[in-house]
Amino acid sequence: AELCLPNGIPEGQRLYVLNASNEQSPIRLTIFAWRSSIVTSQIAQILISEVLGYHALVTPETIFDTTAGISRLAGCESSDCQVKTSRTDVVLDTWLSPVFPFWQGFLAQNPQVAEDLGSMGYQGGDGLYIKGSVLESAANAGLALEYYKSYNMSFHQPYKYFDTLWDLPEADLEPCNGSFLGWPLEPTDSEKMKNYLDWTGDVD
């Protein structure tokens, strides 16, 4: 294979590591669907292979759920670990803050399987975004949609400024038992589906 680095270690000179079954194996990296994970994992593969001199493999499957990616460290297909799969060694750009309770439980159930090595060296954020026209419309009626307490329906009616689930074009939706790029959709997760039912009452 062609090298990326000028003094990279050729593939024929690289070493394998021993996995949990005492078999020779490449160092496996699992990637998430977001670009920063894809890029950092590809860079890590190059450094592990061409600088450290170990065989490294980025798994071809893209993971969409952080808990599922973490579960791969224990050789589990998903967070409930009912289905076993190839165990991964490295998961980069893992956003732990939204799933921190799961991460703590995972470490308790799988001691010495995973270790958080700290920050990737950069910061990021995520959140909800609202169109300026919607914000302005609500503001003209005295409601600040950028303020979380405005969504307390005991005092306000923020839903007047948004479409409902039933306004979405049915042709754009996927069935609950469907998949995206081979990965099960989140509604098949019983815990998340329970939340959806609690919030919407939609049993259809």
Tab-separated table of C-alpha atoms in Angstrom:
chain	number	residue	atom	x	y	z
A	1	ALA	CA	0.000	0.000	0.000
A	2	GLU	CA	1.154	3.534	-0.725
A	3	LEU	CA	2.566	5.423	2.251
A	4	CYS	CA	1.274	8.813	3.385
A	5	LEU	CA	4.388	9.886	5.301
A	6	PRO	CA	7.845	10.295	3.712
A	7	ASN	CA	9.539	7.941	6.216
A	8	GLY	CA	6.524	5.782	6.996
A	9	ILE	CA	6.975	2.160	8.018
A	10	PRO	CA	5.966	-0.123	5.114
A	11	GLU	CA	3.051	-2.516	5.647
A	12	GLY	CA	5.311	-5.563	5.448
A	13	GLN	CA	7.314	-4.366	8.452
A	14	ARG	CA	4.375	-3.632	10.752
A	15	LEU	CA	3.416	-5.729	13.761
A	16	TYR	CA	0.126	-7.134	14.988
A	17	VAL	CA	-1.102	-6.960	18.587
A	18	LEU	CA	-2.563	-9.805	20.623
A	19	ASN	CA	-6.286	-9.438	21.217
A	20	ALA	CA	-8.335	-10.720	24.156
A	21	SER	CA	-8.411	-14.177	22.559
A	22	ASN	CA	-4.602	-14.187	22.338
A	23	GLU	CA	-4.791	-13.934	18.540
A	24	GLN	CA	-2.801	-11.604	16.324
A	25	SER	CA	-4.971	-8.710	15.269
A	26	PRO	CA	-4.671	-5.206	13.846
A	27	ILE	CA	-5.512	-2.274	16.093
A	28	ARG	CA	-9.168	-1.587	15.285
A	29	LEU	CA	-10.641	1.912	15.209
A	30	THR	CA	-14.394	2.518	15.166
A	31	ILE	CA	-15.659	5.751	13.611
A	32	PHE	CA	-18.763	7.820	14.226
A	33	ALA	CA	-20.821	9.503	11.512
A	34	TRP	CA	-19.600	13.038	12.211
A	35	ARG	CA	-16.711	14.403	10.167
A	36	SER	CA	-14.370	15.140	13.061
A	37	SER	CA	-14.474	11.473	14.069
A	38	ILE	CA	-13.844	10.332	10.509
A	39	VAL	CA	-10.884	12.676	10.043
A	40	THR	CA	-9.221	12.022	13.406
A	41	SER	CA	-9.641	8.265	13.027
A	42	GLN	CA	-8.002	8.321	9.592
A	43	ILE	CA	-5.114	10.384	10.982
A	44	ALA	CA	-4.749	7.985	13.925
A	45	GLN	CA	-4.671	5.021	11.545
A	46	ILE	CA	-1.799	6.621	9.598
A	47	LEU	CA	0.183	7.415	12.752
A	48	ILE	CA	-0.347	3.961	14.283
A	49	SER	CA	0.634	2.265	11.024
A	50	GLU	CA	3.405	4.404	9.627
A	51	VAL	CA	4.949	5.888	12.776
A	52	LEU	CA	4.362	3.282	15.496
A	53	GLY	CA	4.598	0.374	13.078
A	54	TYR	CA	1.420	-1.564	13.911
A	55	HIS	CA	-1.272	-2.810	11.588
A	56	ALA	CA	-4.326	-0.592	12.029
A	57	LEU	CA	-7.821	-0.954	10.626
A	58	VAL	CA	-10.621	1.604	10.518
A	59	THR	CA	-13.805	-0.467	10.521
A	60	PRO	CA	-15.898	0.242	7.414
A	61	GLU	CA	-19.138	0.542	9.374
A	62	THR	CA	-20.094	4.052	10.467
A	63	ILE	CA	-21.641	4.322	13.940
A	64	PHE	CA	-24.402	6.863	14.521
A	65	ASP	CA	-24.904	6.417	18.256
A	66	THR	CA	-22.250	7.246	20.859
A	67	THR	CA	-23.346	4.496	23.243
A	68	ALA	CA	-23.075	1.904	20.468
A	69	GLY	CA	-19.563	3.105	19.627
A	70	ILE	CA	-18.512	2.832	23.252
A	71	SER	CA	-20.095	-0.618	23.464
A	72	ARG	CA	-17.836	-1.816	20.652
A	73	LEU	CA	-14.936	-1.538	23.109
A	74	ALA	CA	-16.494	-4.505	24.941
A	75	GLY	CA	-17.340	-6.344	21.718
A	76	CYS	CA	-21.044	-5.492	21.846
A	77	GLU	CA	-23.192	-4.596	18.841
A	78	SER	CA	-25.233	-2.077	20.860
A	79	SER	CA	-25.617	-0.727	24.376
A	80	ASP	CA	-27.734	-3.680	25.590
A	81	CYS	CA	-24.935	-6.082	24.514
A	82	GLN	CA	-27.380	-8.771	23.426
A	83	VAL	CA	-25.447	-9.259	20.181
A	84	LYS	CA	-21.671	-9.726	20.153
A	85	THR	CA	-19.427	-8.296	17.428
A	86	SER	CA	-15.748	-7.704	16.715
A	87	ARG	CA	-14.175	-5.790	19.546
A	88	THR	CA	-12.721	-2.389	18.742
A	89	ASP	CA	-9.631	-0.917	20.388
A	90	VAL	CA	-9.942	2.816	19.770
A	91	VAL	CA	-12.909	5.200	19.551
A	92	LEU	CA	-11.995	8.829	18.877
A	93	ASP	CA	-13.977	12.054	19.077
A	94	THR	CA	-16.469	10.510	21.468
A	95	TRP	CA	-18.822	13.111	22.928
A	96	LEU	CA	-19.210	11.759	26.461
A	97	SER	CA	-21.144	14.635	28.039
A	98	PRO	CA	-24.564	13.621	26.609
A	99	VAL	CA	-24.051	9.962	27.589
A	100	PHE	CA	-21.984	10.343	30.760
A	101	PRO	CA	-24.301	8.197	32.963
A	102	PHE	CA	-24.061	5.417	30.366
A	103	TRP	CA	-20.259	5.798	30.258
A	104	GLN	CA	-20.000	5.453	34.042
A	105	GLY	CA	-22.223	2.369	33.997
A	106	PHE	CA	-20.220	0.892	31.140
A	107	LEU	CA	-16.963	1.287	33.073
A	108	ALA	CA	-18.530	-0.301	36.147
A	109	GLN	CA	-19.782	-3.295	34.160
A	110	ASN	CA	-16.632	-3.617	32.058
A	111	PRO	CA	-13.632	-2.857	34.286
A	112	GLN	CA	-10.292	-2.484	32.494
A	113	VAL	CA	-12.012	-2.584	29.083
A	114	ALA	CA	-11.887	1.146	28.361
A	115	GLU	CA	-10.096	4.254	29.524
A	116	ASP	CA	-10.909	7.883	28.808
A	117	LEU	CA	-7.617	9.438	27.660
A	118	GLY	CA	-8.932	12.979	27.886
A	119	SER	CA	-9.604	15.821	25.501
A	120	MET	CA	-8.922	15.654	21.775
A	121	GLY	CA	-7.457	19.141	22.080
A	122	TYR	CA	-10.391	21.089	20.712
A	123	GLN	CA	-13.827	22.105	21.916
A	124	GLY	CA	-17.218	21.807	20.326
A	125	GLY	CA	-20.838	22.312	21.140
A	126	ASP	CA	-24.270	21.313	20.033
A	127	GLY	CA	-27.732	22.632	20.630
A	128	LEU	CA	-31.083	23.580	19.163
A	129	TYR	CA	-31.308	26.189	16.455
A	130	ILE	CA	-34.336	28.266	15.517
A	131	LYS	CA	-34.899	30.342	12.398
A	132	GLY	CA	-34.606	34.080	12.931
A	133	SER	CA	-38.065	34.661	11.491
A	134	VAL	CA	-39.571	32.300	14.074
A	135	LEU	CA	-37.693	34.010	16.905
A	136	GLU	CA	-38.856	37.397	15.697
A	137	SER	CA	-42.461	36.306	15.361
A	138	ALA	CA	-42.513	34.990	18.927
A	139	ALA	CA	-40.659	38.026	20.243
A	140	ASN	CA	-43.289	40.318	18.737
A	141	ALA	CA	-45.819	38.447	20.868
A	142	GLY	CA	-43.639	38.823	23.981
A	143	LEU	CA	-42.138	35.318	23.993
A	144	ALA	CA	-38.352	34.790	23.973
A	145	LEU	CA	-37.826	31.368	22.381
A	146	GLU	CA	-34.090	31.502	23.064
A	147	TYR	CA	-34.902	31.284	26.791
A	148	TYR	CA	-35.615	27.789	28.091
A	149	LYS	CA	-38.357	28.864	30.510
A	150	SER	CA	-40.390	30.099	27.560
A	151	TYR	CA	-41.086	26.429	26.803
A	152	ASN	CA	-43.001	25.907	30.064
A	153	MET	CA	-46.470	25.199	28.702
A	154	SER	CA	-48.049	25.941	32.050
A	155	PHE	CA	-47.494	29.616	31.248
A	156	HIS	CA	-46.781	29.873	27.506
A	157	GLN	CA	-47.775	28.392	24.156
A	158	PRO	CA	-44.466	28.025	22.272
A	159	TYR	CA	-45.915	25.296	20.057
A	160	LYS	CA	-47.835	27.954	18.114
A	161	TYR	CA	-44.576	28.903	16.377
A	162	PHE	CA	-43.619	25.398	15.214
A	163	ASP	CA	-44.993	22.721	12.941
A	164	THR	CA	-46.221	19.537	14.557
A	165	LEU	CA	-44.881	16.057	13.881
A	166	TRP	CA	-47.949	15.433	11.772
A	167	ASP	CA	-47.039	18.325	9.450
A	168	LEU	CA	-43.933	16.474	8.259
A	169	PRO	CA	-44.259	14.903	4.782
A	170	GLU	CA	-44.885	11.205	5.302
A	171	ALA	CA	-42.726	10.388	2.275
A	172	ASP	CA	-39.694	11.837	4.113
A	173	LEU	CA	-40.122	9.507	7.091
A	174	GLU	CA	-38.743	6.021	7.632
A	175	PRO	CA	-40.585	3.158	9.356
A	176	CYS	CA	-39.550	2.510	12.947
A	177	ASN	CA	-37.955	-0.800	11.987
A	178	GLY	CA	-35.987	0.797	9.148
A	179	SER	CA	-32.302	1.633	8.926
A	180	PHE	CA	-29.970	4.285	7.582
A	181	LEU	CA	-26.797	3.084	5.854
A	182	GLY	CA	-27.366	-0.284	7.499
A	183	TRP	CA	-27.614	1.166	11.009
A	184	PRO	CA	-30.916	0.758	12.935
A	185	LEU	CA	-32.869	3.950	13.456
A	186	GLU	CA	-33.009	5.356	16.980
A	187	PRO	CA	-36.747	4.609	17.424
A	188	THR	CA	-35.839	0.916	17.635
A	189	ASP	CA	-34.120	1.755	20.927
A	190	SER	CA	-36.800	0.852	23.483
A	191	GLU	CA	-35.724	3.528	25.975
A	192	LYS	CA	-35.840	6.307	23.384
A	193	MET	CA	-39.106	5.014	21.985
A	194	LYS	CA	-40.609	5.111	25.481
A	195	ASN	CA	-39.632	8.780	25.743
A	196	TYR	CA	-41.225	9.463	22.364
A	197	LEU	CA	-44.464	7.788	23.435
A	198	ASP	CA	-44.483	9.655	26.749
A	199	TRP	CA	-44.033	12.994	24.974
A	200	THR	CA	-46.383	12.526	22.034
A	201	GLY	CA	-48.870	9.786	22.879
A	202	ASP	CA	-48.362	8.612	19.284
A	203	VAL	CA	-48.965	4.862	19.192
A	204	ASP	CA	-49.490	4.652	15.432
